[in-house]
Each structure stands twice: as C-alpha cells, then as structure tokens.
Amino acid sequence: MIADRLKAAPVVPLVQADDVEVAVKTALALQAGGLHVIEVVLRTEAALDCLEAIAQRVPDAIVGAGTVLSAEQAAEARGRGAQFIVSPGLDEGVVEFCQSNGLEVFPGTVTASEVQRAWNLGLRTVKFFPAELSGGVPMLKALSSVFGQMNFMPTGGVSSGNLKDYLAVPSVVACGGSWLTPQHEIDAGDYEAVTALAYDAVRHAGEVRG
Ligand code: 3PG
C-alpha cells in the first residue's frame, strides 16, 4: 500500500532518465537508502520504458508516473506498471480515468478553488505544486485550516533544507522532489551519493514524525 509505505518514509523521489539502466540503478540506490515509492516523470522519450523497467526489476518499489498531462498518458503509464499517477495540475479527465481504474492519483493544486474542485471529485490527497513559489509552509497551513480532511504532497522547491518544515505540517502525507536524484551525481555514476541523500531524507523524516 502506498499510504503505508509513505507513513514509514514520507518522501517521494523523482526519477527523470533518458536511459533504462540509469533509471533502474537510480531506483535501486534510492531503495538502498530507504525510499520505496518512486515517481518517474514523463519528461523524456524513454520515461515509459524507464518506468516499466523499474516496475519489473526493482521488486520492492512502488513506482508511479509523474508529469501526467492527459488521461491517455495515465492509461499508457498504467499499462507499463504505474501504481499511481501524479499531475502538475488538476485535470478532471486524468482524475476520472484513475478513479475508474483503481489508480491512486495526486493532481497538483495551489489555490483554494483547485483544492475545493479536487475535494468535490472525491480526492483526499493532492499534490501542492509548486510548493515554494506558491507560499510554502504558511500557504499549506492556511489551506489545511480550511480543508480539514485534505492531505497534501508538497513538491517544487522542497529540499533537505526545508523538508522537516513541510513534514511538521500534519496534513502533509509526503514531500516529493528531484533533490534526491541530482543529475550531476547520476551522470558521474555516483549512486552512493543518491543512497546517502535518500538515507538523509529518511532520517530527517524520522526526526519529525518519529
Ligand atoms: C515535480 O514534478 O513535482 C517538480 O518538478 C518537482 O520540483 P523540484 O524539481 O523542485 O523538486
């Protein structure tokens, strides 16, 4: 279950890769650091191949597709093994496809109107994106005070420097981001650095959440 995994380690690293082997190595490195819920963003030609390879070759991973812009993309990602779908914005077509196919979906929201639309689509967890540029922790607290039972997944500008501040907000189920998979470390083949970043995030999360 995604929720159980996120309770243990409330951090979702982003994987953006052009190469299947790199994607698998990155996922294994993240897993070695304690992160098992992985979002492959559909921003490269090879993204769906990378997603499928992680789903097949990284046994303990829960892999989802990010940057999903349409119901068609959500369907394709599902066919390749995606267990959840993340979108930058709120699109009814994507949400409805996921709901009718038993896929968890986390659409991006920023404003009260968007959160309210998501609520009325039956969602109880949404992405808060781009978190830092949209008011960060104070904005999240303001939204949480109104939408009592809505949970949030902030992404966009989350880093090791502010992770604990976000996780200290009770409505935050997890934080997502690319800070765990720095391109320069991956290009250099330094997967130990990726594991160290994942381990660090898990440790910081433990300090806040116990
Ligand atoms: C996303 O797709 O959620 C964002 O690109 C994450 O933003 P970040 O790169 O600042 O972590």
Coordinates of C-alpha atoms and ligand atoms in Angstrom, one line a residue, residues 14 43 67 127 129 155-157 177-178, ligand 1:
L14 CA 11.6 11.9 -8.8
R43 CA 9.5 14.3 -19.5
T67 CA 4.0 14.9 -15.1
K127 CA -0.1 17.5 -4.7
F129 CA 2.8 22.4 -6.6
T155 CA 6.7 19.3 -4.4
G156 CA 8.5 22.0 -6.2
G157 CA 11.4 23.6 -4.3
G177 CA 11.1 16.3 -5.4
S178 CA 14.2 16.0 -7.5
Ligands
3PG1 C1 7.6 18.0 -9.9 O1 7.4 17.5 -11.0 O2 6.9 17.7 -8.9 C2 8.6 19.1 -9.8 O3 9.4 19.2 -10.9 C3 9.4 18.9 -8.6 O4 10.1 20.1 -8.4 P1 11.6 20.1 -7.9 O5 12.4 19.8 -9.1 O6 11.8 21.5 -7.4 O7 11.8 19.1 -6.8

